[in-house]
mmCIF file of C-alpha atoms in Angstrom:
data_model
loop_
_atom_site.group_PDB
_atom_site.id
_atom_site.type_symbol
_atom_site.label_atom_id
_atom_site.label_comp_id
_atom_site.label_asym_id
_atom_site.label_seq_id
_atom_site.Cartn_x
_atom_site.Cartn_y
_atom_site.Cartn_z
ATOM 1 C CA UNK A 986 22.398 -29.463 53.785
ATOM 2 C CA UNK A 987 24.460 -32.841 55.494
ATOM 3 C CA UNK A 988 26.980 -33.674 52.414
ATOM 4 C CA UNK A 989 27.869 -37.666 51.390
ATOM 5 C CA UNK A 990 31.719 -36.905 52.050
ATOM 6 C CA UNK A 991 31.058 -35.197 55.492
ATOM 7 C CA UNK A 992 29.653 -38.367 56.219
ATOM 8 C CA UNK A 993 31.205 -40.603 55.503
ATOM 9 C CA UNK A 994 34.421 -38.709 57.722
ATOM 10 C CA UNK A 995 32.174 -38.958 60.933
ATOM 11 C CA UNK A 996 30.588 -42.230 60.936
ATOM 12 C CA UNK A 997 33.233 -44.284 59.585
ATOM 13 C CA UNK A 998 34.860 -43.835 63.343
ATOM 14 C CA UNK A 999 31.596 -45.350 63.926
ATOM 15 C CA UNK A 1000 32.156 -48.527 62.490
ATOM 16 C CA UNK A 1001 35.824 -48.854 63.939
ATOM 17 C CA UNK A 1002 36.317 -46.782 66.794
ATOM 18 C CA UNK A 1003 40.065 -47.842 67.791
ATOM 19 C CA UNK A 1004 40.150 -46.188 63.885
ATOM 20 C CA UNK A 1005 41.269 -42.931 66.071
ATOM 21 C CA UNK A 1006 43.489 -43.749 67.974
ATOM 22 C CA UNK A 1007 45.261 -45.479 65.232
ATOM 23 C CA UNK A 1008 44.623 -42.424 63.249
ATOM 24 C CA UNK A 1009 46.112 -39.371 65.676
ATOM 25 C CA UNK A 1010 48.741 -41.993 66.234
ATOM 26 C CA UNK A 1011 50.372 -40.189 62.539
ATOM 27 C CA UNK A 1012 50.076 -37.345 64.190
ATOM 28 C CA UNK A 1013 52.641 -37.958 67.611
ATOM 29 C CA UNK A 1014 49.075 -38.103 69.861
ATOM 30 C CA UNK A 1015 49.350 -41.686 71.208
ATOM 31 C CA UNK A 1016 45.801 -42.827 73.831
ATOM 32 C CA UNK A 1017 45.674 -46.237 74.782
ATOM 33 C CA UNK A 1018 44.139 -49.106 72.819
ATOM 34 C CA UNK A 1019 40.141 -49.517 73.224
ATOM 35 C CA UNK A 1020 38.731 -52.330 75.008
ATOM 36 C CA UNK A 1021 35.105 -51.287 74.419
ATOM 37 C CA UNK A 1022 33.920 -48.636 72.432
ATOM 38 C CA UNK A 1023 29.784 -47.516 72.704
ATOM 39 C CA UNK A 1024 27.682 -44.936 70.255
ATOM 40 C CA UNK A 1025 25.850 -41.980 72.659
ATOM 41 C CA UNK A 1026 23.603 -39.679 71.739
ATOM 42 C CA UNK A 1027 24.612 -36.617 69.138
ATOM 43 C CA UNK A 1028 21.988 -34.266 70.260
ATOM 44 C CA UNK A 1029 23.251 -31.786 72.810
ATOM 45 C CA UNK A 1030 20.424 -29.307 72.896
ATOM 46 C CA UNK A 1031 19.533 -27.497 75.250
ATOM 47 C CA UNK A 1032 16.097 -27.179 77.002
ATOM 48 C CA UNK A 1033 14.906 -24.256 75.394
ATOM 49 C CA UNK A 1034 14.755 -25.833 71.749
ATOM 50 C CA UNK A 1035 18.498 -24.889 69.925
ATOM 51 C CA UNK A 1036 19.653 -27.758 68.673
ATOM 52 C CA UNK A 1037 23.555 -28.773 69.210
ATOM 53 C CA UNK A 1038 24.578 -31.548 67.507
ATOM 54 C CA UNK A 1039 28.103 -33.796 67.283
ATOM 55 C CA UNK A 1040 28.378 -35.580 64.207
ATOM 56 C CA UNK A 1041 29.404 -38.592 66.153
ATOM 57 C CA UNK A 1042 29.562 -38.971 70.092
ATOM 58 C CA UNK A 1043 31.566 -42.335 71.693
ATOM 59 C CA UNK A 1044 32.389 -43.095 74.685
ATOM 60 C CA UNK A 1045 35.816 -45.229 74.842
ATOM 61 C CA UNK A 1046 37.249 -47.179 77.716
ATOM 62 C CA UNK A 1047 41.023 -47.936 76.998
ATOM 63 C CA UNK A 1048 42.985 -51.256 78.227
ATOM 64 C CA UNK A 1049 44.699 -49.116 80.611
ATOM 65 C CA UNK A 1050 41.799 -49.201 82.847
ATOM 66 C CA UNK A 1051 40.959 -44.940 81.279
ATOM 67 C CA UNK A 1052 38.489 -43.863 79.480
ATOM 68 C CA UNK A 1053 37.258 -40.728 77.396
ATOM 69 C CA UNK A 1054 34.303 -38.842 75.047
ATOM 70 C CA UNK A 1055 34.861 -38.699 71.626
ATOM 71 C CA UNK A 1056 33.758 -36.232 69.682
ATOM 72 C CA UNK A 1057 34.401 -35.915 66.234
ATOM 73 C CA UNK A 1058 33.415 -33.198 63.542
ATOM 74 C CA UNK A 1059 33.385 -33.357 60.180
ATOM 75 C CA UNK A 1060 34.371 -29.775 59.139
ATOM 76 C CA UNK A 1061 34.388 -29.258 54.832
ATOM 77 C CA UNK A 1062 35.027 -25.401 55.482
ATOM 78 C CA UNK A 1063 36.347 -22.467 58.025
ATOM 79 C CA UNK A 1064 33.747 -21.267 59.909
ATOM 80 C CA UNK A 1065 34.478 -18.729 62.908
ATOM 81 C CA UNK A 1066 31.605 -19.909 64.650
ATOM 82 C CA UNK A 1067 32.585 -23.245 65.103
ATOM 83 C CA UNK A 1068 35.042 -22.463 67.950
ATOM 84 C CA UNK A 1069 32.336 -21.746 70.160
ATOM 85 C CA UNK A 1070 30.118 -24.670 69.207
ATOM 86 C CA UNK A 1071 33.307 -26.681 69.902
ATOM 87 C CA UNK A 1072 33.558 -25.135 73.448
ATOM 88 C CA UNK A 1073 30.183 -25.427 74.273
ATOM 89 C CA UNK A 1074 30.303 -29.712 73.379
ATOM 90 C CA UNK A 1075 33.574 -30.420 75.625
ATOM 91 C CA UNK A 1076 32.130 -28.285 78.753
ATOM 92 C CA UNK A 1077 29.164 -29.831 78.173
ATOM 93 C CA UNK A 1078 29.864 -33.536 77.827
ATOM 94 C CA UNK A 1079 32.844 -33.080 80.775
ATOM 95 C CA UNK A 1080 29.133 -31.938 83.360
ATOM 96 C CA UNK A 1081 27.025 -34.228 81.592
ATOM 97 C CA UNK A 1082 29.567 -37.782 81.624
ATOM 98 C CA UNK A 1083 32.239 -36.371 83.785
ATOM 99 C CA UNK A 1084 34.336 -38.152 81.279
ATOM 100 C CA UNK A 1085 37.489 -36.127 79.539
ATOM 101 C CA UNK A 1086 36.206 -35.131 75.812
ATOM 102 C CA UNK A 1087 37.811 -35.240 72.984
ATOM 103 C CA UNK A 1088 37.131 -33.402 70.119
ATOM 104 C CA UNK A 1089 38.818 -34.761 66.721
ATOM 105 C CA UNK A 1090 37.873 -32.405 63.413
ATOM 106 C CA UNK A 1091 38.354 -34.076 60.394
ATOM 107 C CA UNK A 1092 39.539 -31.959 57.568
ATOM 108 C CA UNK A 1093 39.460 -32.915 53.740
ATOM 109 C CA UNK A 1094 41.682 -29.445 52.725
ATOM 110 C CA UNK A 1095 44.630 -28.040 53.998
ATOM 111 C CA UNK A 1096 43.189 -24.836 54.477
ATOM 112 C CA UNK A 1097 40.227 -25.826 56.714
ATOM 113 C CA UNK A 1098 43.015 -28.507 58.712
ATOM 114 C CA UNK A 1099 45.545 -25.727 59.272
ATOM 115 C CA UNK A 1100 42.366 -23.251 60.364
ATOM 116 C CA UNK A 1101 41.289 -25.919 62.711
ATOM 117 C CA UNK A 1102 44.445 -26.452 63.965
ATOM 118 C CA UNK A 1103 44.653 -23.003 65.694
ATOM 119 C CA UNK A 1104 43.766 -22.696 69.776
ATOM 120 C CA UNK A 1105 41.580 -20.295 70.066
ATOM 121 C CA UNK A 1106 41.463 -18.182 73.535
ATOM 122 C CA UNK A 1107 37.583 -18.129 75.197
ATOM 123 C CA UNK A 1108 37.988 -15.068 77.710
ATOM 124 C CA UNK A 1109 39.786 -11.855 77.934
ATOM 125 C CA UNK A 1110 43.382 -11.646 76.979
ATOM 126 C CA UNK A 1111 44.567 -11.204 80.508
ATOM 127 C CA UNK A 1112 43.264 -14.620 81.953
ATOM 128 C CA UNK A 1113 41.767 -16.622 79.218
ATOM 129 C CA UNK A 1114 38.848 -19.091 80.977
ATOM 130 C CA UNK A 1115 38.461 -21.538 78.356
ATOM 131 C CA UNK A 1116 40.573 -22.513 75.130
ATOM 132 C CA UNK A 1117 39.507 -24.529 72.426
ATOM 133 C CA UNK A 1118 42.115 -27.004 71.505
ATOM 134 C CA UNK A 1119 40.960 -29.788 69.095
ATOM 135 C CA UNK A 1120 42.705 -32.389 67.516
ATOM 136 C CA UNK A 1121 42.823 -32.286 63.864
ATOM 137 C CA UNK A 1122 43.285 -35.278 61.152
ATOM 138 C CA UNK A 1123 43.994 -33.549 57.144
ATOM 139 C CA UNK A 1124 45.254 -34.820 53.981
ATOM 140 C CA UNK A 1125 48.756 -34.643 55.376
ATOM 141 C CA UNK A 1126 47.932 -36.555 58.881
ATOM 142 C CA UNK A 1127 47.836 -39.982 57.480
ATOM 143 C CA UNK A 1128 50.533 -42.690 55.200
ATOM 144 C CA UNK A 1129 49.549 -43.086 52.037
ATOM 145 C CA UNK A 1130 48.886 -47.021 51.354
ATOM 146 C CA UNK A 1131 49.941 -47.954 47.799
ATOM 147 C CA UNK A 1132 50.000 -51.852 48.225
ATOM 148 C CA UNK A 1133 46.464 -53.713 48.928
ATOM 149 C CA UNK A 1134 48.915 -55.775 51.626
ATOM 150 C CA UNK A 1135 48.957 -52.320 53.286
ATOM 151 C CA UNK A 1136 45.382 -51.253 52.487
ATOM 152 C CA UNK A 1137 44.402 -54.945 53.672
ATOM 153 C CA UNK A 1138 45.991 -54.412 57.647
ATOM 154 C CA UNK A 1139 43.759 -51.316 58.170
ATOM 155 C CA UNK A 1140 40.782 -51.093 55.532
ATOM 156 C CA UNK A 1141 38.973 -48.257 57.530
ATOM 157 C CA UNK A 1142 42.436 -46.144 57.957
ATOM 158 C CA UNK A 1143 42.672 -46.918 54.560
ATOM 159 C CA UNK A 1144 39.440 -45.580 53.875
ATOM 160 C CA UNK A 1145 39.673 -42.500 55.692
ATOM 161 C CA UNK A 1146 43.384 -41.487 54.375
ATOM 162 C CA UNK A 1147 41.921 -41.970 51.142
ATOM 163 C CA UNK A 1148 38.609 -40.013 51.573
ATOM 164 C CA UNK A 1149 41.086 -36.867 53.051
ATOM 165 C CA UNK A 1150 43.546 -37.004 50.292
ATOM 166 C CA UNK A 1151 40.724 -37.571 47.877
ATOM 167 C CA UNK A 1152 41.832 -34.070 45.648
ATOM 168 C CA UNK A 1153 45.593 -35.419 45.806
ATOM 169 C CA UNK A 1154 47.202 -37.391 43.617
ATOM 170 C CA UNK A 1155 48.177 -40.025 45.639
ATOM 171 C CA UNK A 1156 44.390 -40.591 45.829
ATOM 172 C CA UNK A 1157 44.660 -43.154 42.921
ATOM 173 C CA UNK A 1158 46.888 -45.426 44.293
ATOM 174 C CA UNK A 1159 45.315 -45.696 47.611
ATOM 175 C CA UNK A 1160 42.317 -46.260 45.597
ATOM 176 C CA UNK A 1161 43.592 -48.953 43.392
ATOM 177 C CA UNK A 1162 45.199 -50.502 46.760
ATOM 178 C CA UNK A 1163 41.766 -50.279 48.611
ATOM 179 C CA UNK A 1164 39.924 -51.834 46.225
ATOM 180 C CA UNK A 1165 42.002 -55.562 45.855
ATOM 181 C CA UNK A 1166 42.058 -55.162 49.278
ATOM 182 C CA UNK A 1167 38.031 -55.049 49.617
ATOM 183 C CA UNK A 1168 37.816 -57.948 46.616
ATOM 184 C CA UNK A 1169 40.240 -60.213 48.874
ATOM 185 C CA UNK A 1170 38.024 -59.075 52.196
ATOM 186 C CA UNK A 1171 34.748 -59.441 50.039
ATOM 187 C CA UNK A 1172 35.567 -63.863 49.463
ATOM 188 C CA UNK A 1173 35.891 -64.182 53.271
ATOM 189 C CA UNK A 1174 33.235 -61.038 54.608
ATOM 190 C CA UNK A 1175 30.936 -59.539 51.376
ATOM 191 C CA UNK A 1176 28.957 -57.524 54.299
ATOM 192 C CA UNK A 1177 31.905 -55.298 55.930
ATOM 193 C CA UNK A 1178 33.547 -55.104 51.786
ATOM 194 C CA UNK A 1179 30.551 -53.678 51.329
ATOM 195 C CA UNK A 1180 29.978 -51.175 53.890
ATOM 196 C CA UNK A 1181 33.214 -49.865 53.633
ATOM 197 C CA UNK A 1182 33.001 -49.335 49.685
ATOM 198 C CA UNK A 1183 29.588 -47.541 50.159
ATOM 199 C CA UNK A 1184 31.953 -45.235 52.952
ATOM 200 C CA UNK A 1185 34.882 -44.940 50.435
ATOM 201 C CA UNK A 1186 32.088 -43.770 48.184
ATOM 202 C CA UNK A 1187 30.718 -40.954 49.777
ATOM 203 C CA UNK A 1188 34.287 -39.805 51.237
ATOM 204 C CA UNK A 1189 35.317 -38.953 47.471
ATOM 205 C CA UNK A 1190 31.793 -36.751 47.265
ATOM 206 C CA UNK A 1191 32.172 -35.159 43.809
ATOM 207 C CA UNK A 1192 35.919 -35.045 42.896
ATOM 208 C CA UNK A 1193 37.658 -36.840 40.111
ATOM 209 C CA UNK A 1194 39.217 -39.471 42.497
ATOM 210 C CA UNK A 1195 34.916 -40.655 42.430
ATOM 211 C CA UNK A 1196 35.237 -41.439 38.866
ATOM 212 C CA UNK A 1197 38.558 -43.156 39.248
ATOM 213 C CA UNK A 1198 36.516 -45.227 42.334
ATOM 214 C CA UNK A 1199 33.337 -46.116 40.375
ATOM 215 C CA UNK A 1200 35.762 -47.388 37.740
ATOM 216 C CA UNK A 1201 37.553 -49.477 39.943
ATOM 217 C CA UNK A 1202 34.483 -50.938 41.154
ATOM 218 C CA UNK A 1203 32.785 -51.601 38.128
ATOM 219 C CA UNK A 1204 35.970 -53.616 37.133
ATOM 220 C CA UNK A 1205 37.135 -55.141 40.292
ATOM 221 C CA UNK A 1206 34.275 -55.050 42.664
ATOM 222 C CA UNK A 1207 31.078 -56.476 41.522
ATOM 223 C CA UNK A 1208 29.854 -57.534 45.010
ATOM 224 C CA UNK A 1209 29.211 -54.055 45.677
ATOM 225 C CA UNK A 1210 26.004 -54.664 43.518
ATOM 226 C CA UNK A 1211 24.787 -56.947 46.494
ATOM 227 C CA UNK A 1212 21.948 -56.854 47.823
ATOM 228 C CA UNK A 1213 23.744 -55.916 51.243
ATOM 229 C CA UNK A 1214 25.480 -52.702 49.223
ATOM 230 C CA UNK A 1215 21.447 -51.821 47.776
ATOM 231 C CA UNK A 1216 19.993 -51.731 51.030
ATOM 232 C CA UNK A 1217 22.579 -49.161 52.446
ATOM 233 C CA UNK A 1218 22.461 -46.818 49.465
ATOM 234 C CA UNK A 1219 18.335 -46.964 50.024
ATOM 235 C CA UNK A 1220 19.366 -45.999 53.625
ATOM 236 C CA UNK A 1221 20.943 -43.072 52.265
ATOM 237 C CA UNK A 1222 18.085 -42.209 50.504
ATOM 238 C CA UNK A 1223 15.525 -42.519 53.079
ATOM 239 C CA UNK A 1224 17.423 -40.459 55.427
ATOM 240 C CA UNK A 1225 17.924 -37.683 52.447
ATOM 241 C CA UNK A 1226 14.141 -37.303 51.813
ATOM 242 C CA UNK A 1227 13.592 -37.150 55.501
ATOM 243 C CA UNK A 1228 16.076 -34.098 55.917
ATOM 244 C CA UNK A 1229 14.465 -32.951 52.560
ATOM 245 C CA UNK A 1230 10.750 -32.938 54.230
ATOM 246 C CA UNK A 1231 11.890 -31.412 57.542
ATOM 247 C CA UNK A 1232 13.784 -28.752 55.677
ATOM 248 C CA UNK A 1233 10.557 -28.042 53.672
ATOM 249 C CA UNK A 1234 8.281 -27.717 56.793
ATOM 250 C CA UNK A 1235 10.865 -25.296 58.399
ATOM 251 C CA UNK A 1236 10.770 -23.493 55.398
ATOM 252 C CA UNK A 1237 7.260 -23.280 55.412
ATOM 253 C CA UNK A 1238 7.025 -22.257 59.461
ATOM 254 C CA UNK A 1239 9.241 -19.008 58.974
ATOM 255 C CA UNK A 1240 6.869 -18.288 55.155
ATOM 256 C CA UNK A 1241 3.639 -18.502 57.685
ATOM 257 C CA UNK A 1242 5.527 -16.015 60.649
ATOM 258 C CA UNK A 1243 6.372 -13.875 57.823
ATOM 259 C CA UNK A 1244 2.921 -13.466 55.599
ATOM 260 C CA UNK A 1245 1.493 -13.036 59.596
ATOM 261 C CA UNK A 1246 4.029 -10.078 59.754
ATOM 262 C CA UNK A 1247 5.495 -12.305 63.023
ATOM 263 C CA UNK A 1248 8.969 -10.254 63.980
ATOM 264 C CA UNK A 1249 11.694 -14.267 63.380
ATOM 265 C CA UNK A 1250 15.293 -13.137 64.849
ATOM 266 C CA UNK A 1251 18.503 -14.685 63.935
ATOM 267 C CA UNK A 1252 18.769 -16.995 66.233
ATOM 268 C CA UNK A 1253 14.973 -18.309 65.837
ATOM 269 C CA UNK A 1254 15.176 -19.156 62.500
ATOM 270 C CA UNK A 1255 18.639 -20.997 62.846
ATOM 271 C CA UNK A 1256 16.823 -22.895 65.177
ATOM 272 C CA UNK A 1257 13.704 -23.377 63.183
ATOM 273 C CA UNK A 1258 15.987 -24.777 60.191
ATOM 274 C CA UNK A 1259 18.491 -26.335 62.107
ATOM 275 C CA UNK A 1260 15.567 -28.625 63.346
ATOM 276 C CA UNK A 1261 15.191 -31.925 61.868
ATOM 277 C CA UNK A 1262 12.088 -33.685 63.828
ATOM 278 C CA UNK A 1263 8.928 -33.623 61.669
ATOM 279 C CA UNK A 1264 7.156 -34.196 64.607
ATOM 280 C CA UNK A 1265 8.357 -31.039 66.341
ATOM 281 C CA UNK A 1266 8.433 -28.779 63.193
ATOM 282 C CA UNK A 1267 4.424 -29.850 62.592
ATOM 283 C CA UNK A 1268 3.827 -28.527 66.452
ATOM 284 C CA UNK A 1269 5.689 -25.798 65.676
ATOM 285 C CA UNK A 1270 3.680 -25.160 62.097
ATOM 286 C CA UNK A 1271 0.025 -25.491 64.041
ATOM 287 C CA UNK A 1272 0.929 -23.005 66.534
ATOM 288 C CA UNK A 1273 2.487 -20.424 63.920
ATOM 289 C CA UNK A 1274 -1.219 -20.649 62.873
ATOM 290 C CA UNK A 1275 -1.872 -18.274 65.500
ATOM 291 C CA UNK A 1276 0.865 -17.575 68.038
ATOM 292 C CA UNK A 1277 1.284 -13.758 68.868
ATOM 293 C CA UNK A 1278 5.180 -14.255 68.897
ATOM 294 C CA UNK A 1279 8.384 -17.122 67.573
ATOM 295 C CA UNK A 1280 8.356 -17.874 71.623
ATOM 296 C CA UNK A 1281 4.831 -19.168 71.411
ATOM 297 C CA UNK A 1282 6.097 -21.592 68.937
ATOM 298 C CA UNK A 1283 8.776 -23.177 71.689
ATOM 299 C CA UNK A 1284 6.061 -23.707 74.427
ATOM 300 C CA UNK A 1285 3.775 -26.974 75.119
ATOM 301 C CA UNK A 1286 0.229 -27.064 75.998
ATOM 302 C CA UNK A 1287 1.162 -25.788 79.478
ATOM 303 C CA UNK A 1288 3.002 -23.050 78.850
ATOM 304 C CA UNK A 1289 6.542 -24.929 79.611
ATOM 305 C CA UNK A 1290 9.808 -24.904 77.075
ATOM 306 C CA UNK A 1291 9.690 -28.158 75.546
ATOM 307 C CA UNK A 1292 12.804 -30.695 76.172
#
C-alpha cells in the first residue's frame, strides 16, 4: 500500500522539476538548469501483464541544450529486489525515449540511503554488463533551513529537507521556518502555500514531527483550511479508496482461483496484486470463473496477450 510519505517524497518533483537540480547540487552533482520539463507516463508495463511503475518520471530539457529523463523512486526500506527493477527502468527508458536516464532514489532514513547508494553490478564478476548507480538523497544530503528567509528562498527544497529529516532533532527548526515562510506566501499565493503545506503534512507521516507540524498549522496557517486544501485532501482520500477497491478485487481473484484448485505462481500472484486498474481486474475476475490456468486470465477474447 502506498503511504503518504512515499507519495510526498517523489511527487514534490512533479510540482517543481528543477528541484532535482538544486537538491543533488548539495551532494556535489551538477546538472544544467532545466528550461522546460514535462511529465511522462509512469507505467513501464511490458506487453505480457507484469506491471512495472516508476514513482515519478519526468523529461527535463536544460539550458545547455541537453536533455535527460528523471526517474524518481521513493524508497522506505532496503529491498534486495529493487536494483534489478531499477536496472530495468533505466534500460527500458533509454530504449523507449533515446534519452539518458537518471535514477534518483529518495530515502528518509540513513540506513536505507546507505543501502541505496551502493553500486550493484549485474553480470558475472569478470565482466558485469550493467551497473546500477542511482543518485541518492537522504537525511544528510540537504541543508537545514533554520530561518524563514532561507525557507522562503526555496520552499520545495525546504519541504524536501524537512521530509527527509523528519526523525531528526533538526526537523522542528525547519518546520517552524517553513511555517512562517508559507504564511507569508499565502498572502500572495494561497493556492501554492496550501499545496506545499499538504506535501509537508504527507511527508512527515506518523512521526512526532507530524504533530509539531499540525500545531504550527493550527496556530499560523489558518489558510490551510481553505477550499483548495480541502480539495487536495479529498483527492488523496479518493485515490486511497480506489486503491483499496483494487486491492480487494485482486484478493477476490486469488481466492476464486484457489477455491477452483488453480495453481498460482509467486510471479503471477505479484502481477495480480500489483494491478491497480479496476477495469482490468474486473476482466480477470470474470475469466477466473472458467479459466483452466492463470495464463488464461491474461489474454483477450482472441487469445492475444493484453497490452
